[in-house]
Amino acid sequence: MVPKAFPYPLGIGIDICHIPRVQNLIIRDGGKWMNRFTKRILNNYERRVLQHKLETSNISRDSRQLAQWLAGRFAAKEAAFKAVSTRRLSWHDITIRDDRTTQPTEDRCSLSTKSSSSSGSQIKPYALIHTPKKSASPSDVRTIGGTWAEGTGKSATREDADRPGGVYGGWESEGQIAELSISHDGDYATAVVLAVNSASEESMLVT
């Protein structure tokens, strides 16, 4: 007898990242490799969050705490690739966030491996899997920290998505929230992602 298929349109992914490897990478060549690494795995919005945290905290660019944070993000996105097997995602198609209730400009995403809210409870991270429009009019673009398309008469396309105020990285961008758990133990960061993994995700978009 043929076994029944799993009844829900869900996918699960897991990944592990070696924190010392990330730390060695971000200090290589006087920090040049950190810029290359973060541009590759973090989208424009996530890089702005990272830059803000570096400017407003005592975290140094070569610290283990920063390496832990980046390793967790790396593992989370790798896990998302595996969970959403029906799409060919890029690094920038995924935004890792820490708070579902705040707007992007108020992001409480922390470099701490144990983020906490003002009430003292732990903030649970999640992954936002973006579904950008192939072509959007300026009035459709919901900007983050900028209004590059507004009043210019030009449309926003996928190649514009990572620009300030672009389509990716925003709370109001179309996309599907995926459940995410990130853990750190010793020299390793692990992540597990549970995501919608079928054509039915189109009916469950965050808009």
XYZ file of N, CA and C in Angstrom:
621
model
N 0.849 -1.194 0.000
C 0.000 0.000 0.000
C 0.889 1.250 0.000
N 0.540 2.183 -0.863
C 1.302 3.428 -0.952
C 0.973 4.317 0.244
N 1.979 4.831 0.965
C 1.693 5.699 2.109
C 1.084 7.018 1.667
N 0.273 7.587 2.530
C -0.354 8.873 2.236
C 0.691 9.979 2.282
N 0.516 10.951 1.406
C 1.421 12.105 1.375
C 1.184 12.971 2.606
N 2.195 13.727 2.988
C 2.040 14.674 4.098
C 0.917 15.642 3.737
N -0.079 15.839 4.605
C -1.311 16.539 4.213
C -1.235 18.055 4.172
N -0.134 18.659 4.593
C -0.081 20.115 4.668
C 0.999 20.669 3.737
N 0.744 21.831 3.132
C 1.711 22.422 2.192
C 2.847 23.143 2.916
N 3.593 22.411 3.704
C 4.650 22.998 4.520
C 5.996 22.376 4.175
N 7.039 23.171 4.345
C 8.395 22.682 4.175
C 9.214 23.048 5.394
N 10.177 22.219 5.722
C 11.031 22.487 6.879
C 12.489 22.444 6.440
N 13.280 23.345 6.974
C 14.701 23.398 6.645
C 15.511 23.628 7.904
N 16.718 23.100 7.926
C 17.609 23.266 9.077
C 19.017 23.500 8.573
N 19.784 24.314 9.294
C 21.164 24.562 8.892
C 21.999 24.878 10.139
N 23.294 24.698 9.995
C 24.240 24.968 11.084
C 25.405 25.771 10.529
N 25.916 26.714 11.309
C 27.018 27.564 10.867
C 28.084 27.634 11.961
N 29.352 27.537 11.563
C 30.482 27.571 12.488
C 30.843 29.031 12.770
N 30.626 29.484 14.000
C 30.812 30.888 14.349
C 32.262 31.352 14.171
N 33.287 30.586 14.604
C 34.669 31.037 14.404
C 35.019 31.265 12.929
N 34.417 30.486 12.046
C 34.671 30.690 10.612
C 34.157 32.053 10.167
N 32.980 32.424 10.660
C 32.429 33.744 10.333
C 33.288 34.844 10.941
N 33.747 34.635 12.177
C 34.576 35.640 12.837
C 35.896 35.841 12.093
N 36.503 34.756 11.650
C 37.737 34.873 10.874
C 37.493 35.607 9.560
N 36.314 35.393 8.986
C 35.984 36.022 7.714
C 35.807 37.530 7.860
N 35.131 37.971 8.922
C 34.819 39.396 9.032
C 36.029 40.235 9.429
N 37.106 39.608 9.908
C 38.311 40.378 10.230
C 39.374 40.246 9.140
N 39.108 39.462 8.122
C 40.072 39.221 7.055
C 40.312 40.487 6.236
N 41.562 40.721 5.907
C 41.960 41.887 5.094
C 41.432 43.197 5.660
N 41.570 43.355 6.979
C 41.175 44.608 7.606
C 39.696 44.914 7.532
N 38.869 43.895 7.417
C 37.424 44.100 7.394
C 36.818 44.151 6.006
N 37.649 44.058 4.957
C 37.118 44.116 3.589
C 36.188 42.941 3.303
N 36.530 41.786 3.848
C 35.700 40.610 3.613
C 34.373 40.693 4.343
N 34.327 41.446 5.431
C 33.049 41.626 6.118
C 32.064 42.356 5.214
N 32.534 43.392 4.544
C 31.663 44.132 3.635
C 31.151 43.234 2.517
N 32.028 42.407 1.963
C 31.612 41.493 0.895
C 30.612 40.472 1.409
N 30.871 39.947 2.594
C 30.019 38.915 3.177
C 28.633 39.464 3.489
N 28.575 40.630 4.139
C 27.281 41.184 4.514
C 26.480 41.636 3.293
N 27.141 42.138 2.273
C 26.427 42.525 1.057
C 25.844 41.310 0.347
N 26.519 40.187 0.504
C 26.035 38.967 -0.140
C 24.823 38.380 0.578
N 24.886 38.279 1.923
C 23.832 37.547 2.626
C 22.728 38.430 3.197
N 22.990 39.734 3.385
C 21.984 40.623 3.952
C 21.433 41.543 2.877
N 20.121 41.743 2.864
C 19.570 42.698 1.910
C 19.761 44.122 2.433
N 19.348 45.071 1.630
C 19.606 46.475 1.946
C 19.055 46.858 3.320
N 17.851 46.441 3.600
C 17.233 46.772 4.880
C 18.014 46.163 6.048
N 18.414 44.899 5.928
C 19.159 44.237 7.000
C 20.516 44.890 7.227
N 21.137 45.361 6.157
C 22.432 46.035 6.308
C 22.261 47.366 7.016
N 21.146 48.055 6.781
C 20.894 49.302 7.491
C 20.674 49.042 8.978
N 19.975 47.953 9.289
C 19.776 47.572 10.690
C 21.122 47.281 11.336
N 21.966 46.519 10.639
C 23.286 46.181 11.166
C 24.122 47.435 11.390
N 24.138 48.332 10.426
C 24.920 49.554 10.548
C 24.438 50.396 11.717
N 23.126 50.465 11.884
C 22.564 51.232 13.001
C 23.010 50.642 14.331
N 22.988 49.323 14.432
C 23.384 48.678 15.678
C 24.865 48.886 15.965
N 25.691 48.849 14.929
C 27.122 49.072 15.118
C 27.397 50.506 15.577
N 26.590 51.443 15.101
C 26.792 52.853 15.434
C 26.235 53.220 16.803
N 25.269 52.456 17.303
C 24.594 52.836 18.537
C 24.864 51.877 19.694
N 25.780 50.938 19.514
C 26.095 50.003 20.593
C 27.610 49.901 20.733
N 28.033 49.129 21.721
C 29.460 48.928 21.948
C 30.006 47.712 21.208
N 29.229 47.190 20.270
C 29.657 46.018 19.505
C 30.703 46.439 18.477
N 31.850 45.772 18.477
C 32.888 46.076 17.487
C 32.720 45.186 16.267
N 33.285 45.623 15.151
C 33.140 44.904 13.891
C 33.897 43.569 13.886
N 34.781 43.349 14.837
C 35.531 42.100 14.878
C 35.162 41.253 16.095
N 34.039 41.558 16.743
C 33.673 40.875 17.973
C 33.012 39.530 17.709
N 33.080 38.663 18.705
C 32.415 37.372 18.597
C 30.892 37.553 18.597
N 30.403 38.555 19.318
C 28.961 38.781 19.364
C 28.419 39.104 17.977
N 29.160 39.898 17.226
C 28.761 40.190 15.856
C 28.819 38.925 15.003
N 29.859 38.124 15.179
C 29.984 36.874 14.421
C 28.823 35.935 14.737
N 28.400 35.881 15.991
C 27.257 35.045 16.372
C 25.992 35.504 15.660
N 25.787 36.811 15.626
C 24.593 37.368 14.989
C 24.581 37.050 13.495
N 25.710 37.266 12.836
C 25.802 36.993 11.402
C 25.669 35.502 11.110
N 26.272 34.665 11.947
C 26.173 33.213 11.755
C 24.725 32.754 11.892
N 23.999 33.346 12.833
C 22.595 33.012 12.986
C 21.781 33.398 11.766
N 22.057 34.575 11.217
C 21.358 35.021 9.996
C 21.702 34.128 8.813
N 22.972 33.764 8.702
C 23.404 32.894 7.615
C 22.677 31.550 7.700
N 22.675 30.945 8.881
C 22.014 29.653 9.062
C 20.515 29.756 8.795
N 19.899 30.860 9.226
C 18.461 31.042 9.034
C 18.100 31.102 7.555
N 18.903 31.813 6.780
C 18.593 31.930 5.354
C 18.861 30.618 4.616
N 19.917 29.913 5.010
C 20.177 28.598 4.416
C 19.021 27.648 4.726
N 18.513 27.711 5.943
C 17.378 26.869 6.314
C 16.136 27.239 5.504
N 15.942 28.532 5.247
C 14.796 28.984 4.451
C 14.895 28.476 3.018
N 16.106 28.447 2.451
C 16.278 27.900 1.108
C 15.753 26.465 1.042
N 16.047 25.694 2.080
C 15.639 24.290 2.114
C 14.143 24.145 2.375
N 13.595 25.033 3.193
C 12.172 24.943 3.528
C 11.286 25.319 2.348
N 11.712 26.309 1.567
C 10.925 26.769 0.416
C 11.546 26.175 -0.842
N 11.356 24.899 -1.038
C 12.010 24.201 -2.145
C 11.320 24.424 -3.482
N 10.114 24.998 -3.462
C 9.385 25.223 -4.705
C 9.790 26.517 -5.395
N 10.622 27.314 -4.746
C 11.127 28.553 -5.351
C 12.636 28.587 -5.248
N 13.260 29.267 -6.212
C 14.698 29.479 -6.165
C 14.957 30.835 -5.520
N 15.113 30.834 -4.216
C 15.293 32.080 -3.476
C 16.737 32.553 -3.552
N 16.915 33.855 -3.464
C 18.243 34.434 -3.309
C 18.395 34.889 -1.864
N 19.620 35.240 -1.471
C 19.855 35.723 -0.113
C 18.983 36.930 0.206
N 18.766 37.783 -0.798
C 18.049 39.028 -0.570
C 16.538 38.868 -0.645
N 16.068 37.661 -0.982
C 14.629 37.398 -0.993
C 14.087 37.131 0.405
N 14.979 37.083 1.391
C 14.596 36.722 2.758
C 15.053 37.826 3.716
N 14.161 38.277 4.574
C 14.528 39.224 5.628
C 14.286 38.561 6.974
N 15.308 38.549 7.823
C 15.174 38.011 9.174
C 14.882 39.174 10.101
N 13.757 39.068 10.809
C 13.337 40.149 11.706
C 13.073 39.591 13.096
N 12.995 40.493 14.060
C 12.801 40.093 15.443
C 11.459 40.514 16.031
N 10.700 41.335 15.335
C 9.463 41.822 15.921
C 8.412 41.999 14.846
N 7.315 41.290 14.951
C 6.252 41.352 13.949
C 5.390 42.593 14.087
N 5.530 43.320 15.176
C 4.588 44.403 15.458
C 5.124 45.776 15.109
N 6.430 45.924 14.885
C 6.979 47.258 14.638
C 7.171 47.522 13.162
N 7.199 48.784 12.803
C 7.522 49.181 11.445
C 9.034 49.100 11.250
N 9.517 49.037 9.993
C 10.946 48.887 9.750
C 11.824 49.936 10.414
N 11.356 51.186 10.460
C 12.171 52.248 11.047
C 12.260 52.125 12.560
N 11.418 51.268 13.144
C 11.405 51.088 14.587
C 11.918 49.702 14.967
N 12.650 49.058 14.037
C 13.077 47.672 14.243
C 13.882 47.519 15.523
N 13.517 46.551 16.350
C 14.232 46.287 17.583
C 15.187 45.113 17.427
N 15.494 44.772 16.157
C 16.418 43.673 15.891
C 17.749 43.956 16.580
N 18.211 43.037 17.399
C 19.384 43.262 18.231
C 20.535 42.363 17.846
N 21.749 42.854 18.072
C 22.924 42.019 17.861
C 23.064 40.989 18.968
N 22.312 41.142 20.031
C 22.340 40.155 21.101
C 21.743 38.854 20.607
N 22.295 37.735 21.044
C 21.750 36.439 20.652
C 20.487 36.120 21.429
N 20.145 36.937 22.428
C 18.927 36.748 23.185
C 18.209 38.086 23.289
N 17.503 38.456 22.208
C 16.819 39.739 22.170
C 15.651 39.740 23.140
N 15.402 40.911 23.741
C 14.295 41.033 24.670
C 13.496 42.275 24.350
N 12.213 42.218 24.604
C 11.351 43.370 24.406
C 11.398 44.254 25.638
N 10.709 45.405 25.553
C 10.699 46.327 26.676
C 10.026 45.710 27.897
N 9.174 44.718 27.682
C 8.493 44.071 28.791
C 9.329 42.970 29.419
N 10.491 42.693 28.810
C 11.381 41.689 29.364
C 11.231 40.319 28.729
N 10.197 40.122 27.919
C 10.007 38.829 27.272
C 10.930 38.704 26.068
N 11.291 37.472 25.746
C 12.199 37.249 24.629
C 11.473 37.459 23.305
N 12.123 38.143 22.381
C 11.548 38.402 21.067
C 11.878 37.240 20.142
N 10.874 36.636 19.555
C 11.080 35.488 18.686
C 11.316 35.963 17.255
N 12.432 35.580 16.631
C 12.687 36.001 15.256
C 11.802 35.242 14.273
N 11.673 35.777 13.087
C 10.953 35.099 12.018
C 11.587 35.473 10.690
N 11.248 34.724 9.668
C 11.745 35.007 8.324
C 10.598 35.526 7.474
N 10.841 36.592 6.750
C 9.859 37.108 5.800
C 10.356 36.765 4.405
N 9.638 35.863 3.727
C 9.999 35.436 2.376
C 9.304 36.374 1.404
N 10.067 37.199 0.710
C 9.483 38.236 -0.141
C 8.969 37.687 -1.463
N 7.901 38.319 -1.926
C 7.350 38.025 -3.246
C 7.237 39.344 -3.985
N 8.341 39.862 -4.532
C 8.314 41.183 -5.167
C 7.526 41.170 -6.464
N 6.914 42.279 -6.745
C 6.212 42.431 -8.016
C 7.234 42.640 -9.127
N 6.942 42.116 -10.309
C 7.865 42.293 -11.434
C 7.895 43.755 -11.881
N 6.787 44.412 -11.761
C 6.740 45.822 -12.135
C 5.711 46.505 -11.262
N 6.124 47.587 -10.616
C 5.214 48.318 -9.737
C 5.308 49.797 -10.049
N 4.164 50.464 -10.002
C 4.176 51.894 -10.255
C 4.712 52.598 -9.016
N 5.186 53.845 -9.160
C 5.700 54.582 -7.996
C 4.717 54.637 -6.842
N 3.428 54.715 -7.154
C 2.438 54.789 -6.075
C 2.308 53.471 -5.335
N 2.757 52.356 -5.961
C 2.676 51.047 -5.321
C 3.847 50.782 -4.392
N 4.934 51.542 -4.575
C 6.133 51.279 -3.790
C 5.989 51.887 -2.410
N 6.127 51.069 -1.397
C 6.032 51.540 -0.020
C 7.441 51.712 0.499
N 7.858 52.933 0.657
C 9.258 53.221 0.902
C 9.667 53.004 2.341
N 10.956 52.765 2.544
C 11.549 52.626 3.862
C 12.708 53.608 3.932
N 12.526 54.702 4.610
C 13.610 55.651 4.779
C 13.956 56.420 3.518
N 13.059 56.458 2.545
C 13.348 57.201 1.325
C 12.163 57.162 0.393
N 12.130 58.070 -0.572
C 11.023 58.119 -1.525
C 11.582 58.215 -2.929
N 12.526 57.309 -3.239
C 13.237 57.424 -4.519
C 12.330 57.355 -5.729
N 11.193 56.603 -5.628
C 10.347 56.440 -6.806
C 9.256 57.499 -6.897
N 8.997 58.126 -5.791
C 7.871 59.034 -5.732
C 8.096 60.261 -6.606
N 7.177 60.488 -7.508
C 7.252 61.672 -8.335
C 8.290 61.608 -9.441
N 8.968 60.465 -9.610
C 9.989 60.395 -10.644
C 9.426 59.929 -11.965
N 8.240 59.321 -11.918
C 7.634 58.846 -13.152
C 8.179 57.518 -13.617
N 9.071 56.894 -12.851
C 9.596 55.596 -13.275
C 9.067 54.510 -12.361
N 9.025 53.287 -12.901
C 8.493 52.173 -12.129
C 9.592 51.475 -11.363
N 9.186 50.723 -10.349
C 10.127 49.949 -9.554
C 10.148 48.517 -10.066
N 11.322 48.007 -10.358
C 11.472 46.642 -10.827
C 12.312 45.856 -9.843
N 12.517 44.557 -10.122
C 13.271 43.702 -9.216
C 14.676 44.237 -8.975
N 15.304 44.814 -10.013
C 16.674 45.301 -9.839
C 16.737 46.513 -8.920
N 15.602 47.174 -8.714
C 15.549 48.315 -7.795
C 15.259 47.891 -6.358
N 14.999 46.611 -6.175
C 14.453 46.164 -4.894
C 15.344 46.438 -3.703
N 16.661 46.444 -3.900
C 17.556 46.634 -2.771
C 17.954 48.082 -2.538
N 17.396 48.993 -3.307
C 17.707 50.397 -3.096
C 16.993 50.903 -1.854
N 17.511 51.988 -1.234
C 16.795 52.573 -0.094
C 15.368 52.917 -0.512
N 14.399 52.453 0.262
C 13.014 52.688 -0.094
C 12.502 51.705 -1.107
N 13.265 50.660 -1.393
C 12.856 49.706 -2.408
C 11.826 48.712 -1.917
N 11.584 47.690 -2.726
C 10.518 46.748 -2.468
C 10.892 45.750 -1.378
N 12.131 45.271 -1.371
C 12.523 44.261 -0.399
C 12.736 44.872 0.977
N 12.685 44.016 1.990
C 13.106 44.398 3.327
C 12.068 45.133 4.131
N 10.928 45.459 3.567
C 9.963 46.252 4.281
C 8.844 45.432 4.884
N 8.348 45.912 6.014
C 7.235 45.247 6.661
C 6.039 45.202 5.731
N 5.874 46.211 4.889
C 4.698 46.276 4.032
C 4.934 45.650 2.665
N 6.110 45.076 2.410
C 6.349 44.358 1.166
C 5.496 43.103 1.159
N 5.090 42.661 -0.041
C 4.385 41.403 -0.132
C 5.315 40.284 0.294
N 4.774 39.325 0.983
C 5.604 38.209 1.396
C 4.877 37.286 2.347
N 5.505 36.162 2.624
C 4.958 35.161 3.518
C 5.858 35.015 4.731
N 5.281 35.102 5.919
C 6.042 34.890 7.138
C 6.294 33.401 7.318
N 7.530 33.055 7.650
C 7.901 31.675 7.961
C 8.360 31.617 9.406
N 7.984 30.564 10.102
C 8.413 30.400 11.489
C 9.904 30.072 11.532
N 10.590 30.649 12.503
C 12.045 30.515 12.571
C 12.502 30.349 14.014
N 13.465 29.472 14.209
C 14.120 29.333 15.508
C 15.630 29.343 15.280
N 16.327 30.248 15.967
C 17.783 30.341 15.894
C 18.349 30.010 17.266
N 19.361 29.143 17.299
C 20.000 28.772 18.564
C 21.508 28.890 18.436
N 22.158 29.212 19.551
C 23.613 29.281 19.613
C 24.102 28.379 20.733
N 25.105 27.566 20.437
C 25.688 26.684 21.449
C 27.176 26.546 21.148
N 27.992 27.097 22.024
C 29.438 27.027 21.811
C 29.853 27.718 20.525
N 30.485 26.962 19.641
C 31.002 27.532 18.392
C 30.013 27.443 17.238
N 28.763 27.109 17.515
C 27.831 26.876 16.414
C 26.528 27.654 16.573
N 25.994 28.077 15.429
C 24.663 28.670 15.353
C 23.819 27.753 14.481
N 22.621 27.445 14.936
C 21.717 26.596 14.165
C 20.409 27.329 13.933
N 19.711 26.938 12.884
C 18.422 27.551 12.584
C 17.490 26.517 11.970
N 16.217 26.628 12.309
C 15.167 25.788 11.740
C 14.072 26.707 11.213
N 13.612 26.443 9.996
C 12.557 27.251 9.374
C 11.405 26.346 8.965
N 10.183 26.777 9.277
C 8.963 26.104 8.831
C 8.206 27.088 7.955
N 7.987 26.711 6.689
C 7.426 27.663 5.735
C 6.370 27.019 4.854
N 5.476 27.848 4.336
C 4.536 27.413 3.312
C 5.344 27.069 2.073
N 5.050 25.928 1.480
C 5.911 25.407 0.414
C 5.092 24.876 -0.750
N 4.146 25.699 -1.226
C 3.353 25.290 -2.378
C 2.737 26.515 -3.015
N 2.038 26.300 -4.119
C 1.386 27.414 -4.816
C 0.338 28.090 -3.946
N -0.113 27.399 -2.890
C -1.154 27.972 -2.036
C -0.651 29.152 -1.239
N 0.692 29.363 -1.187
C 1.216 30.489 -0.428
C 0.756 31.812 -0.977
N 0.376 31.850 -2.277
C -0.056 33.108 -2.882
C -1.307 33.652 -2.204
N -2.124 32.741 -1.633
C -3.352 33.182 -0.978
C -3.120 33.582 0.465
N -1.854 33.469 0.935
C -1.551 33.743 2.331
C -0.545 34.858 2.489
N -0.403 35.721 1.468
C 0.609 36.760 1.468
C 0.306 37.841 2.490
N 1.376 38.401 3.055
C 1.266 39.595 3.892
C 1.321 40.784 2.963
N 0.286 41.597 2.906
C 0.261 42.739 1.983
C -0.006 44.016 2.741
